[in-house]
Amino acid sequence: MTKELKDQRFLVTGASRGIGKAIALDLAQHGAKVCMLATSLGNLEETGAAISAMGGEFLPMAGDITDPATAQAAVSAMVEAWGGVDGLVANAGITSDNLLLRMTPEQFQKVVDTNLNGSFHFLKAVTKPMMRQKAGRVVLIGSVVGTTGNPGQVNYCAAKAALHGMARSAALELGSRGITVNVVAPGFIQTDMTGELPEQARQAMITKIALGRPGNPEDIAGITRFLLGPSGGYVTGQVMLVDGGLSLG
Ligand code: NAP
């Protein structure tokens, strides 16, 4: 464990698996206290055990991010347990792919409700304590396809593109209060989300990546910590593509 983020208090949504789990572990590894959220407490057991093993402190929370009350409850729990919130990583997200002609309004709505509205609820909930502290760091996990588009993902790309705009606007509103808001936009990362892709589609995707390999969740955790940590204090309103060169075409 290093001391880079000693006693900093971070909230990470979707910390049970994939990118969110890697971010939570990385923050704890660098001395932070981490409030972790997933749909059930059982899903957070593995991440919690790993943080305990490294001597870290965490607060597990269960809930659905589409409910604003979930975000409020997590922030209130952090304020009660630790006295405030230094940073948010709004990471939890889903896909529900289909070609435009076959996509149902429900499929579109669910992805927007989760990926965009869910992140909005958490961004809004942390703003009050951060304004009081006159300091705070927010990272929203977007996606490279929010800038490039992707066939079969009109719902997901719409939500992620909107998330990028939300971050820029919030950065403008909150900068004078010492709060930074940025997006980390991953490319093709090996998690449960991309694990569902057929092997042929996976190989086709890899051929488009300049670095010639899919990313690991840890590739996203490092840049996220940079934006949350002491070196990232003068960066705000940015969308950082972390995609191994996928977006270069
Ligand atoms: P993942 O492995 O499928 O994990 C998703 C996480 O989100 C889980 O912890 C899940 O909790 C949580 N979650 C989903 N819906 C939720 C809800 N309604 N309420 C609370 N928690 C919820 O996904 P991932 O690949 O790590 O993706 C994480 C983020 O990165 C997402 O925003 C995704 O869009 C983005 N991203 C991923 C890739 C990629 O290639 N993987 C690329 C670009 C962007 P449970 O375990 O409880 O279900």
Short mmCIF file of C-alpha atoms and ligand atoms in Angstrom, two decimals:
data_model
loop_
_atom_site.label_atom_id
_atom_site.label_comp_id
_atom_site.label_asym_id
_atom_site.label_seq_id
_atom_site.Cartn_x
_atom_site.Cartn_y
_atom_site.Cartn_z
CA MET A 1 0.00 0.00 0.00
CA THR A 2 1.35 3.49 -0.87
CA LYS A 3 0.27 6.77 0.78
CA GLU A 4 -0.53 8.78 -2.40
CA LEU A 5 -4.25 9.02 -1.53
CA LYS A 6 -4.01 8.54 2.23
CA ASP A 7 -7.34 9.23 3.99
CA GLN A 8 -9.00 10.41 0.75
CA ARG A 9 -12.63 9.25 0.56
CA PHE A 10 -13.87 7.95 -2.79
CA LEU A 11 -17.18 6.60 -4.01
CA VAL A 12 -17.00 4.03 -6.83
CA THR A 13 -20.16 2.69 -8.48
CA GLY A 14 -20.10 -0.74 -10.12
CA ALA A 15 -17.17 -1.88 -7.96
CA SER A 16 -18.11 -5.58 -7.92
CA ARG A 17 -16.58 -6.48 -11.28
CA GLY A 18 -14.50 -5.36 -14.23
CA ILE A 19 -13.33 -1.76 -14.46
CA GLY A 20 -15.01 -0.56 -11.24
CA LYS A 21 -13.43 -3.35 -9.21
CA ALA A 22 -9.97 -2.54 -10.61
CA ILE A 23 -10.46 1.16 -9.80
CA ALA A 24 -11.64 0.44 -6.23
CA LEU A 25 -8.68 -1.88 -5.59
CA ASP A 26 -6.22 0.58 -7.10
CA LEU A 27 -7.52 3.48 -4.97
CA ALA A 28 -7.38 1.35 -1.82
CA GLN A 29 -3.88 0.19 -2.79
CA HIS A 30 -2.84 3.85 -2.74
CA GLY A 31 -4.26 4.52 0.73
CA ALA A 32 -7.82 5.74 -0.04
CA LYS A 33 -11.01 4.79 1.78
CA VAL A 34 -13.52 3.45 -0.73
CA CYS A 35 -17.30 3.38 -0.62
CA MET A 36 -18.29 0.74 -3.18
CA LEU A 37 -21.66 0.26 -4.78
CA ALA A 38 -23.21 -2.63 -6.73
CA THR A 39 -26.67 -4.14 -7.11
CA SER A 40 -26.17 -6.43 -4.08
CA LEU A 41 -23.83 -6.63 -1.09
CA GLY A 42 -22.97 -10.24 -1.99
CA ASN A 43 -21.54 -9.06 -5.31
CA LEU A 44 -19.13 -6.78 -3.43
CA GLU A 45 -17.69 -9.49 -1.16
CA GLU A 46 -14.71 -10.29 -3.38
CA THR A 47 -13.63 -6.65 -3.79
CA GLY A 48 -14.13 -6.07 -0.04
CA ALA A 49 -12.04 -9.11 0.88
CA ALA A 50 -9.22 -7.91 -1.40
CA ILE A 51 -9.25 -4.44 0.20
CA SER A 52 -9.29 -5.97 3.70
CA ALA A 53 -6.33 -8.17 2.75
CA MET A 54 -4.28 -5.06 1.89
CA GLY A 55 -5.28 -3.40 5.18
CA GLY A 56 -7.62 -0.88 3.55
CA GLU A 57 -10.96 0.56 4.65
CA PHE A 58 -14.18 0.27 2.68
CA LEU A 59 -17.91 0.81 2.96
CA PRO A 60 -20.12 -1.52 0.87
CA MET A 61 -23.47 -0.23 -0.41
CA ALA A 62 -26.17 -2.05 -2.38
CA GLY A 63 -28.65 -0.33 -4.66
CA ASP A 64 -29.84 0.50 -8.14
CA ILE A 65 -28.09 3.56 -9.58
CA THR A 66 -31.20 4.51 -11.55
CA ASP A 67 -32.82 5.48 -8.24
CA PRO A 68 -31.70 8.93 -7.02
CA ALA A 69 -32.26 7.72 -3.42
CA THR A 70 -29.43 5.19 -3.88
CA ALA A 71 -26.96 7.97 -4.67
CA GLN A 72 -28.16 10.06 -1.74
CA ALA A 73 -27.91 7.10 0.64
CA ALA A 74 -24.32 6.35 -0.43
CA VAL A 75 -23.23 9.97 0.01
CA SER A 76 -25.00 10.24 3.39
CA ALA A 77 -23.32 7.01 4.56
CA MET A 78 -19.90 8.40 3.58
CA VAL A 79 -20.51 11.71 5.33
CA GLU A 80 -21.65 9.86 8.45
CA ALA A 81 -18.76 7.36 8.45
CA TRP A 82 -15.91 9.52 7.16
CA GLY A 83 -17.11 13.14 7.31
CA GLY A 84 -17.17 13.87 3.56
CA VAL A 85 -16.56 12.80 -0.03
CA ASP A 86 -13.34 13.68 -1.87
CA GLY A 87 -14.05 11.94 -5.14
CA LEU A 88 -16.60 10.08 -7.24
CA VAL A 89 -16.07 7.50 -9.95
CA ALA A 90 -19.43 7.00 -11.71
CA ASN A 91 -18.58 3.74 -13.42
CA ALA A 92 -21.60 1.40 -13.24
CA GLY A 93 -23.10 0.79 -16.66
CA ILE A 94 -24.79 -1.71 -18.94
CA THR A 95 -25.22 -2.53 -22.61
CA SER A 96 -28.30 -3.80 -24.41
CA ASP A 97 -27.25 -4.00 -28.04
CA ASN A 98 -29.49 -4.21 -31.07
CA LEU A 99 -29.64 -2.77 -34.55
CA LEU A 100 -31.64 0.47 -34.69
CA LEU A 101 -34.52 -1.12 -36.58
CA ARG A 102 -34.91 -3.82 -33.93
CA MET A 103 -34.19 -1.74 -30.84
CA THR A 104 -37.22 -1.34 -28.60
CA PRO A 105 -37.97 1.93 -26.80
CA GLU A 106 -37.57 -0.02 -23.51
CA GLN A 107 -34.08 -1.16 -24.53
CA PHE A 108 -33.11 2.41 -25.39
CA GLN A 109 -34.61 3.81 -22.19
CA LYS A 110 -32.97 1.27 -19.88
CA VAL A 111 -29.47 2.00 -21.16
CA VAL A 112 -30.00 5.77 -20.95
CA ASP A 113 -31.55 5.45 -17.47
CA THR A 114 -28.58 3.46 -16.21
CA ASN A 115 -25.56 4.92 -18.00
CA LEU A 116 -26.62 8.57 -18.17
CA ASN A 117 -29.30 9.21 -15.55
CA GLY A 118 -27.57 6.93 -13.01
CA SER A 119 -24.33 8.91 -13.36
CA PHE A 120 -26.27 12.18 -13.11
CA HIS A 121 -27.82 11.09 -9.77
CA PHE A 122 -24.36 10.41 -8.31
CA LEU A 123 -22.78 13.55 -9.76
CA LYS A 124 -25.57 15.64 -8.25
CA ALA A 125 -25.42 13.86 -4.88
CA VAL A 126 -21.67 14.47 -4.37
CA THR A 127 -21.83 18.11 -5.46
CA LYS A 128 -23.23 19.46 -2.16
CA PRO A 129 -20.58 18.00 0.19
CA MET A 130 -17.83 18.83 -2.32
CA MET A 131 -19.00 22.45 -2.59
CA ARG A 132 -19.00 22.66 1.19
CA GLN A 133 -15.41 21.35 1.21
CA LYS A 134 -14.48 23.65 -1.71
CA ALA A 135 -12.76 20.64 -3.26
CA GLY A 136 -13.66 17.48 -5.10
CA ARG A 137 -12.79 15.22 -8.02
CA VAL A 138 -15.25 13.48 -10.30
CA VAL A 139 -14.52 10.93 -13.00
CA LEU A 140 -17.39 9.68 -15.14
CA ILE A 141 -16.65 6.51 -17.08
CA GLY A 142 -17.71 7.19 -20.67
CA SER A 143 -16.71 5.25 -23.75
CA VAL A 144 -14.74 5.76 -26.91
CA VAL A 145 -17.93 4.89 -28.84
CA GLY A 146 -19.53 8.00 -27.30
CA THR A 147 -17.25 9.93 -29.65
CA THR A 148 -17.03 7.54 -32.63
CA GLY A 149 -20.45 5.79 -32.65
CA ASN A 150 -20.83 2.02 -33.05
CA PRO A 151 -23.31 -0.05 -35.03
CA GLY A 152 -25.73 -1.93 -32.78
CA GLN A 153 -25.30 0.55 -29.93
CA VAL A 154 -27.40 3.66 -30.64
CA ASN A 155 -28.68 3.55 -27.05
CA TYR A 156 -25.26 3.09 -25.46
CA CYS A 157 -23.49 5.65 -27.72
CA ALA A 158 -26.24 8.23 -27.12
CA ALA A 159 -25.94 7.80 -23.36
CA LYS A 160 -22.13 7.99 -23.37
CA ALA A 161 -22.01 11.02 -25.72
CA ALA A 162 -24.47 12.80 -23.42
CA LEU A 163 -22.32 11.86 -20.43
CA HIS A 164 -19.36 13.59 -22.08
CA GLY A 165 -21.45 16.77 -22.51
CA MET A 166 -22.69 16.55 -18.92
CA ALA A 167 -19.09 16.38 -17.65
CA ARG A 168 -18.00 19.44 -19.63
CA SER A 169 -20.99 21.48 -18.40
CA ALA A 170 -20.51 20.39 -14.79
CA ALA A 171 -16.80 21.26 -15.04
CA LEU A 172 -17.75 24.80 -16.07
CA GLU A 173 -20.30 25.11 -13.24
CA LEU A 174 -18.11 23.66 -10.51
CA GLY A 175 -14.59 24.81 -11.37
CA SER A 176 -14.80 27.95 -9.24
CA ARG A 177 -15.63 25.69 -6.25
CA GLY A 178 -12.44 23.67 -6.64
CA ILE A 179 -14.20 20.67 -8.16
CA THR A 180 -12.89 18.95 -11.30
CA VAL A 181 -15.10 16.81 -13.55
CA ASN A 182 -13.58 14.60 -16.25
CA VAL A 183 -14.48 11.58 -18.34
CA VAL A 184 -12.34 8.52 -18.82
CA ALA A 185 -13.50 6.91 -22.05
CA PRO A 186 -12.25 3.32 -22.37
CA GLY A 187 -11.90 1.47 -25.64
CA PHE A 188 -12.21 -2.33 -25.80
CA ILE A 189 -11.54 -3.64 -22.29
CA GLN A 190 -11.67 -7.31 -21.20
CA THR A 191 -14.57 -7.57 -18.73
CA ASP A 192 -17.90 -9.42 -18.43
CA MET A 193 -19.41 -6.68 -20.62
CA THR A 194 -17.21 -7.49 -23.62
CA GLY A 195 -16.94 -11.20 -22.73
CA GLU A 196 -20.32 -11.77 -24.39
CA LEU A 197 -18.96 -10.87 -27.85
CA PRO A 198 -18.56 -13.76 -30.30
CA GLU A 199 -14.87 -14.64 -30.93
CA GLN A 200 -15.03 -13.44 -34.55
CA ALA A 201 -16.31 -9.98 -33.54
CA ARG A 202 -13.66 -9.84 -30.80
CA GLN A 203 -10.83 -10.58 -33.24
CA ALA A 204 -12.21 -8.01 -35.72
CA MET A 205 -12.19 -5.40 -32.95
CA ILE A 206 -8.59 -6.24 -31.95
CA THR A 207 -7.36 -5.67 -35.52
CA LYS A 208 -8.56 -2.06 -35.22
CA ILE A 209 -6.52 -1.37 -32.05
CA ALA A 210 -3.15 0.31 -32.75
CA LEU A 211 -1.55 -1.42 -29.75
CA GLY A 212 -2.86 -4.77 -31.03
CA ARG A 213 -4.48 -5.96 -27.81
CA PRO A 214 -7.61 -5.35 -25.76
CA GLY A 215 -7.18 -3.27 -22.62
CA ASN A 216 -7.29 -4.60 -19.05
CA PRO A 217 -9.38 -2.99 -16.29
CA GLU A 218 -6.05 -1.94 -14.71
CA ASP A 219 -5.28 0.17 -17.82
CA ILE A 220 -8.32 2.27 -16.89
CA ALA A 221 -7.63 2.34 -13.14
CA GLY A 222 -4.25 4.08 -13.54
CA ILE A 223 -5.51 7.09 -15.51
CA THR A 224 -8.55 7.36 -13.22
CA ARG A 225 -6.27 7.59 -10.17
CA PHE A 226 -4.19 10.24 -11.94
CA LEU A 227 -7.31 12.40 -12.37
CA LEU A 228 -8.38 11.83 -8.75
CA GLY A 229 -4.93 12.31 -7.26
CA PRO A 230 -2.49 15.15 -6.57
CA SER A 231 -1.11 15.25 -10.16
CA GLY A 232 -4.53 15.70 -11.80
CA GLY A 233 -5.61 18.91 -10.05
CA TYR A 234 -5.41 21.21 -13.10
CA VAL A 235 -7.35 18.96 -15.50
CA THR A 236 -11.08 19.49 -15.87
CA GLY A 237 -13.80 19.10 -18.50
CA GLN A 238 -11.72 16.62 -20.49
CA VAL A 239 -12.64 13.36 -22.16
CA MET A 240 -9.59 11.09 -21.92
CA LEU A 241 -9.70 8.31 -24.52
CA VAL A 242 -7.96 5.25 -23.11
CA ASP A 243 -8.34 2.91 -26.05
CA GLY A 244 -4.93 1.70 -27.22
CA GLY A 245 -5.42 3.77 -30.38
CA LEU A 246 -8.78 2.22 -31.37
CA SER A 247 -10.25 5.64 -32.19
CA LEU A 248 -7.37 6.51 -34.56
CA GLY A 249 -9.17 4.54 -37.28
P1 NAP B 1 -19.21 -4.99 -16.06
O1 NAP B 1 -18.03 -5.88 -15.88
O2 NAP B 1 -20.42 -5.50 -16.73
O3 NAP B 1 -19.61 -4.41 -14.61
C1 NAP B 1 -20.69 -3.54 -14.48
C2 NAP B 1 -20.77 -3.03 -13.07
O4 NAP B 1 -21.87 -2.09 -12.98
C3 NAP B 1 -21.06 -4.11 -12.04
O5 NAP B 1 -20.37 -3.79 -10.85
C4 NAP B 1 -22.56 -4.00 -11.82
O6 NAP B 1 -22.97 -4.43 -10.53
C5 NAP B 1 -22.76 -2.49 -11.92
N1 NAP B 1 -24.14 -2.12 -12.30
C6 NAP B 1 -24.75 -2.29 -13.50
N2 NAP B 1 -26.00 -1.80 -13.46
C7 NAP B 1 -26.19 -1.31 -12.20
C8 NAP B 1 -27.28 -0.69 -11.53
N3 NAP B 1 -28.44 -0.45 -12.16
N4 NAP B 1 -27.12 -0.32 -10.25
C9 NAP B 1 -25.95 -0.56 -9.59
N5 NAP B 1 -24.87 -1.14 -10.18
C10 NAP B 1 -24.99 -1.52 -11.46
O7 NAP B 1 -18.81 -3.66 -16.87
P2 NAP B 1 -17.40 -3.01 -17.23
O8 NAP B 1 -16.96 -3.53 -18.54
O9 NAP B 1 -16.49 -3.08 -16.06
O10 NAP B 1 -17.86 -1.49 -17.48
C11 NAP B 1 -17.76 -0.50 -16.49
C12 NAP B 1 -18.00 0.85 -17.15
O11 NAP B 1 -17.06 1.04 -18.22
C13 NAP B 1 -19.39 1.00 -17.79
O12 NAP B 1 -19.85 2.31 -17.61
C14 NAP B 1 -19.11 0.73 -19.26
O13 NAP B 1 -20.07 1.34 -20.08
C15 NAP B 1 -17.74 1.36 -19.41
N6 NAP B 1 -16.99 0.87 -20.56
C16 NAP B 1 -16.63 -0.43 -20.65
C17 NAP B 1 -15.90 -0.85 -21.77
C18 NAP B 1 -15.44 -2.26 -21.94
O14 NAP B 1 -14.87 -2.56 -23.02
N7 NAP B 1 -15.62 -3.14 -20.99
C19 NAP B 1 -15.58 0.07 -22.78
C20 NAP B 1 -15.98 1.38 -22.64
C21 NAP B 1 -16.68 1.77 -21.52
P3 NAP B 1 -23.44 -5.98 -10.26
O15 NAP B 1 -22.19 -6.80 -10.23
O16 NAP B 1 -24.12 -5.91 -8.94
O17 NAP B 1 -24.34 -6.36 -11.40
#
